mmCIF file of C-alpha atoms in Angstrom:
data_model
loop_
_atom_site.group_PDB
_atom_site.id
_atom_site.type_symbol
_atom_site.label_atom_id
_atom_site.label_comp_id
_atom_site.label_asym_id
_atom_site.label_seq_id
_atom_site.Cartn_x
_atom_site.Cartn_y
_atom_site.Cartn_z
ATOM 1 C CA UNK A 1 0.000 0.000 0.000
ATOM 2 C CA UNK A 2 1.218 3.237 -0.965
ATOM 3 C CA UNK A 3 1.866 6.053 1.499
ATOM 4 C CA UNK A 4 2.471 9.582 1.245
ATOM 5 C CA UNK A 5 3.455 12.371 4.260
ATOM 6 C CA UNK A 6 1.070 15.405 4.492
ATOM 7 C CA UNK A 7 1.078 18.319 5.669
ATOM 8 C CA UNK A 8 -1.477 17.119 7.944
ATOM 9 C CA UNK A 9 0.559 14.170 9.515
ATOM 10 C CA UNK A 10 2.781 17.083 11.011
ATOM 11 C CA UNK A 11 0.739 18.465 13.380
ATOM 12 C CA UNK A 12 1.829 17.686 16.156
ATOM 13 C CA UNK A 13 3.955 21.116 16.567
ATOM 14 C CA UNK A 14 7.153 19.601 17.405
ATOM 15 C CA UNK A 15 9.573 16.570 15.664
ATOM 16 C CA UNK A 16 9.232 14.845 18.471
ATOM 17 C CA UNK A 17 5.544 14.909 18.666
ATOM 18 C CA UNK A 18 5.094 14.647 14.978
ATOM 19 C CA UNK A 19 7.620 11.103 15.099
ATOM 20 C CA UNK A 20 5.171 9.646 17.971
ATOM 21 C CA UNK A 21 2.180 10.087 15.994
ATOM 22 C CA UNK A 22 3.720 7.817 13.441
ATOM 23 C CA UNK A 23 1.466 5.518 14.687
ATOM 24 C CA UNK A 24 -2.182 5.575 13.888
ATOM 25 C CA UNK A 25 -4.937 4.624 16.111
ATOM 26 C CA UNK A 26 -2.573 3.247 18.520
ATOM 27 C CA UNK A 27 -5.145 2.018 21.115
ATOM 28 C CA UNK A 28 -7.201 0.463 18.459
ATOM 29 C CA UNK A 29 -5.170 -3.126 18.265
ATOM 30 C CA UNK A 30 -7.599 -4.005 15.448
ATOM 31 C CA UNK A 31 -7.404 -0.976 13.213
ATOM 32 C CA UNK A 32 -3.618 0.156 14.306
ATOM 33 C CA UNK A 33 -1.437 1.394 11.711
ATOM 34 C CA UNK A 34 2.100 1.613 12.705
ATOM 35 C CA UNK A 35 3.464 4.081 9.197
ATOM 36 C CA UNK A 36 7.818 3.255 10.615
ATOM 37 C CA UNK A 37 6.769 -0.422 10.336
ATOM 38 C CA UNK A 38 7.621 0.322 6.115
ATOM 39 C CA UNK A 39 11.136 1.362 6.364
ATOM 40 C CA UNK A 40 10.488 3.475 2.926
ATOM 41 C CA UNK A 41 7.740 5.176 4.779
ATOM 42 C CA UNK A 42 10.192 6.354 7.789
ATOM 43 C CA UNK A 43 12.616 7.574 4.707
ATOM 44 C CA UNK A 44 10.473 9.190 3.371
ATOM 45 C CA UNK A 45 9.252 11.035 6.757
ATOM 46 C CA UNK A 46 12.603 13.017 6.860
ATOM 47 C CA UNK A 47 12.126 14.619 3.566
ATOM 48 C CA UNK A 48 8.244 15.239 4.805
ATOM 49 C CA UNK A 49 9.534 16.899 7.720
ATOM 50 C CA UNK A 50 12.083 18.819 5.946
ATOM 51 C CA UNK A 51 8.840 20.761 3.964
ATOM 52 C CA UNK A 52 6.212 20.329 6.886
ATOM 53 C CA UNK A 53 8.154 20.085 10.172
ATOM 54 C CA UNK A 54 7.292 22.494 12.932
ATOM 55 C CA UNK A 55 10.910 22.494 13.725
ATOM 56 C CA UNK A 56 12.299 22.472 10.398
ATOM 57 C CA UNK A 57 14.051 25.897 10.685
ATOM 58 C CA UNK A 58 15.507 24.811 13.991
ATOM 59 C CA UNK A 59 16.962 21.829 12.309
ATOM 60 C CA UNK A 60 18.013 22.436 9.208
ATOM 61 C CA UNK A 61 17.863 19.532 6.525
ATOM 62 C CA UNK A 62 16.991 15.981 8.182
ATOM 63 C CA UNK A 63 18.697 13.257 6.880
ATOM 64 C CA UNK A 64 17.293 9.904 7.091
ATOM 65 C CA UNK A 65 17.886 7.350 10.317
ATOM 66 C CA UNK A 66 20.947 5.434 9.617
ATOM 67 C CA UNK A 67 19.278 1.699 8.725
ATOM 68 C CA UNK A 68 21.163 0.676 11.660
ATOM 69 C CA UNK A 69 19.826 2.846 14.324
ATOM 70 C CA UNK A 70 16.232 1.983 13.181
ATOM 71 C CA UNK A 71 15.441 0.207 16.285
ATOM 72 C CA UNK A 72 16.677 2.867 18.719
ATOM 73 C CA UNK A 73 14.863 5.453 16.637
ATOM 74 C CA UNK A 74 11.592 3.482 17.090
ATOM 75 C CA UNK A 75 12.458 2.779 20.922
ATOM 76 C CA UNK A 76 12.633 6.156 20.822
ATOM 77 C CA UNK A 77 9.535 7.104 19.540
ATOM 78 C CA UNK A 78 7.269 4.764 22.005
ATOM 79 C CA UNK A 79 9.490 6.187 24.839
ATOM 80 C CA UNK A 80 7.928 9.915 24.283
ATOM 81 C CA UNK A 81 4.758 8.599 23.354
ATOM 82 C CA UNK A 82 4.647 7.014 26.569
ATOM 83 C CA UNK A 83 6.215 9.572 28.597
ATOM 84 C CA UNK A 84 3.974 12.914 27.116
ATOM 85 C CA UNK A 85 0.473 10.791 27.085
ATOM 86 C CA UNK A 86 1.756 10.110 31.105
ATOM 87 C CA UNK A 87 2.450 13.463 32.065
ATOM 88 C CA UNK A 88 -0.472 15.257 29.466
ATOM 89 C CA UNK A 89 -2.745 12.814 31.840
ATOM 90 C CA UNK A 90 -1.352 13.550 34.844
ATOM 91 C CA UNK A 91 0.174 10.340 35.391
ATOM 92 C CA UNK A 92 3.643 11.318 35.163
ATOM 93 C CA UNK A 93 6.130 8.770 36.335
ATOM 94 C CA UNK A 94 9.436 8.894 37.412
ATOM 95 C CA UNK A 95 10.526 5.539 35.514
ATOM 96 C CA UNK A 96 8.669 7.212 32.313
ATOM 97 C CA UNK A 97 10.879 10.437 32.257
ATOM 98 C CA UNK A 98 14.380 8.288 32.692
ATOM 99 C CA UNK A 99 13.086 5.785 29.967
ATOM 100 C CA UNK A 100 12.789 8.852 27.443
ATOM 101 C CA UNK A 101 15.993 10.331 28.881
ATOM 102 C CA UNK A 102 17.758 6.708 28.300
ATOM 103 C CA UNK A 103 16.185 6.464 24.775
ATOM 104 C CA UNK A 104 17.506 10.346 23.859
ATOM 105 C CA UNK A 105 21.037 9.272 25.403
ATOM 106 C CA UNK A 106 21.498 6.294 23.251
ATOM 107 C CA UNK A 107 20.414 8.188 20.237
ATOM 108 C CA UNK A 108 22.539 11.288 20.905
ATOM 109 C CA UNK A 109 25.381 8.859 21.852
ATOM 110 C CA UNK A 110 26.116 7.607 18.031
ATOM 111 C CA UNK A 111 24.324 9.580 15.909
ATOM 112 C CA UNK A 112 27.175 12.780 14.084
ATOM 113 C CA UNK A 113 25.879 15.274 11.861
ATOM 114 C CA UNK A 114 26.306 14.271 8.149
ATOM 115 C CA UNK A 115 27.398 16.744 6.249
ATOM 116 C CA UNK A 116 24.919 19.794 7.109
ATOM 117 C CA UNK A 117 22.776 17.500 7.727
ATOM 118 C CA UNK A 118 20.844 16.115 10.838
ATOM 119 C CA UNK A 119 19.596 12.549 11.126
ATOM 120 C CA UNK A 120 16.077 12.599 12.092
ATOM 121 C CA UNK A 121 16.627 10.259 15.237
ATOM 122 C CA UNK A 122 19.053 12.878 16.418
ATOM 123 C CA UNK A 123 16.905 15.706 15.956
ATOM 124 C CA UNK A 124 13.858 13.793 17.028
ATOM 125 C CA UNK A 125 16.174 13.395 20.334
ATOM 126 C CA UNK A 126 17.154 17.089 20.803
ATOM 127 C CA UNK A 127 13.201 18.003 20.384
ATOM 128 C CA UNK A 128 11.813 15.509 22.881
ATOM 129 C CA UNK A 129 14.838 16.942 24.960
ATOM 130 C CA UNK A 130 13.196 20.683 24.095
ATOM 131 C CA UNK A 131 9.758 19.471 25.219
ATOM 132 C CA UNK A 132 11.340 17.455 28.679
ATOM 133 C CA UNK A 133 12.744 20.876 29.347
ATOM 134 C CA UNK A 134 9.705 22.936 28.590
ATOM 135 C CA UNK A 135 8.479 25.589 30.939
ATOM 136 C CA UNK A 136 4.888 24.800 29.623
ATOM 137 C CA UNK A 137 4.154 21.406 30.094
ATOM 138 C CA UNK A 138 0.242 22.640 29.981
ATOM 139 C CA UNK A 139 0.671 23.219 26.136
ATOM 140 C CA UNK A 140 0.902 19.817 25.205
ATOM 141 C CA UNK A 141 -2.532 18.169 24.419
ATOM 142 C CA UNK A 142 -4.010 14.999 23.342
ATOM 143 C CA UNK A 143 -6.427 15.554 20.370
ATOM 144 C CA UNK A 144 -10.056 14.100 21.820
ATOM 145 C CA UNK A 145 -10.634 13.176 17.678
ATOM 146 C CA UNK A 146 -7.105 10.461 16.309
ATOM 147 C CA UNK A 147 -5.513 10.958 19.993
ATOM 148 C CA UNK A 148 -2.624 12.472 18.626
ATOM 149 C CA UNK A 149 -0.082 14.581 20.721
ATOM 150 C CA UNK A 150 0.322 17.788 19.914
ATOM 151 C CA UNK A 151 1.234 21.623 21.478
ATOM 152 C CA UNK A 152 -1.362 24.064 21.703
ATOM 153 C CA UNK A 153 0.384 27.090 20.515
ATOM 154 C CA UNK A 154 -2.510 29.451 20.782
ATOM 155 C CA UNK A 155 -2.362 32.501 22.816
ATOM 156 C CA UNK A 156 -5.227 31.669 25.275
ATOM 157 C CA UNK A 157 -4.036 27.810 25.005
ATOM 158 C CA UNK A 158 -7.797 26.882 23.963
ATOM 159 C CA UNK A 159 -6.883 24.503 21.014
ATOM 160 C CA UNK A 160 -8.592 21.189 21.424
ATOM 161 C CA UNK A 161 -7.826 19.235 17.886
ATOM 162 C CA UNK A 162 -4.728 17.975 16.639
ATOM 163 C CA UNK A 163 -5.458 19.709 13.132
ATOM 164 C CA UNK A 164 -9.271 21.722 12.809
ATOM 165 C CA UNK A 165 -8.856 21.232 9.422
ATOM 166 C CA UNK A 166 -8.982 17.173 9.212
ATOM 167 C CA UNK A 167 -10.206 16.305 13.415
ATOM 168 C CA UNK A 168 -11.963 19.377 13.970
ATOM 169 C CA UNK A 169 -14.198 19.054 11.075
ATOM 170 C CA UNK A 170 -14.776 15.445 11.714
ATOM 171 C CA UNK A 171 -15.894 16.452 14.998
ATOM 172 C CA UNK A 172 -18.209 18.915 14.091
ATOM 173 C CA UNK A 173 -19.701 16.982 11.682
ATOM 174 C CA UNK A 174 -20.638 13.834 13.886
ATOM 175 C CA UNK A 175 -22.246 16.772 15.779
ATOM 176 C CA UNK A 176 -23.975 18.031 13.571
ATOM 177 C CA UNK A 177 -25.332 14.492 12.058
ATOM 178 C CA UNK A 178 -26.220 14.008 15.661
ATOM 179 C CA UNK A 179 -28.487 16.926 16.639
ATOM 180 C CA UNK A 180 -29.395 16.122 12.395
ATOM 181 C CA UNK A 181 -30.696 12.917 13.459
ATOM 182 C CA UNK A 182 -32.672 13.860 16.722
ATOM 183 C CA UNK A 183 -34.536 16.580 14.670
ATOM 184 C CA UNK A 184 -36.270 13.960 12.746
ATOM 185 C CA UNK A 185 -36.699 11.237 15.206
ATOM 186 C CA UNK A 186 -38.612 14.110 17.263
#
């Protein structure tokens, strides 16, 4: 099955953020779709961050994760997926925050700069670092719609979807098909 990155798939606000919600419907065993389980689709995702990325300025060009350091890319990725969902539903844990910190280490540990270039592990690392470090943990949001993460940016810190454009309109529709529906059963 073919896959392509869009602009909506980035989000999230932040690489690290946008790398966690690599995996869709992840609490749905049935209908889970993990998009790094295709290596070509976690190629491709550098180049998709490189024009969508939140952080793309910050970064520079991405390069692509070293075939080698797949695995500790991924372990990685479930790492602040576990750790942001924790502490977004105030269940932070200690054990949570040093399993992310472990995961950043080892990627930090062996992955240089290429050539200008960033590899996205590494600069998926450095951003879940940014976020650890944040003064404003209360930005960071689970989206009620796909349950992506994602950081409310807003001034008043009122955003509730992911992306209004894709979950927000989905949302408002079921509404509206809802109060639709009770109109005429009435």
């Amino acid at each position: 099955m073919s896959f392509t990155w869009t602009a909506h798939r980035f989000a999230g606000g932040a690489l690290a953020l946008d790398v966690a919600n690599s995996v869709v419907l992840r609490f749905d065993p049935r209908r889970r779709i993990d998009r790094f389980a295709d290596f070509a689709a976690m190629d491709s995702f550098a180049d998709a961050a490189n024009l969508y990325g939140a952080e793309r300025q910050r970064f520079g060009p991405l390069a692509r994760a070293r075939p080698e350091y797949r695995n500790s890319f991924l372990d990685l990725r479930e790492a602040t997926d576990r750790h942001f969902r924790a502490k977004i539903l105030n269940q932070d844990r200690p054990d949570l925050l040093a399993d992310l910190l472990e995961a950043i280490a080892a990627v930090l540990r062996r992955t240089p700069q290429r050539g200008g270039y960033i590899a996205l592990d590494a600069a998926t690392a450095h951003s879940a670092l940014t976020l650890v470090s944040s003064p404003e943990p209360d930005r960071l949001k689970i989206c009620p719609n796909c349950e992506w993460l994602f950081l409310d940016r807003s001034r008043n810190r009122s955003r509730t979807w992911c992306d209004m454009a894709v979950c927000g309109n989905r949302s408002k529709a079921r509404r509206h098909y809802r109060r639709s529906r009770e109109e005429t059963q009435q």
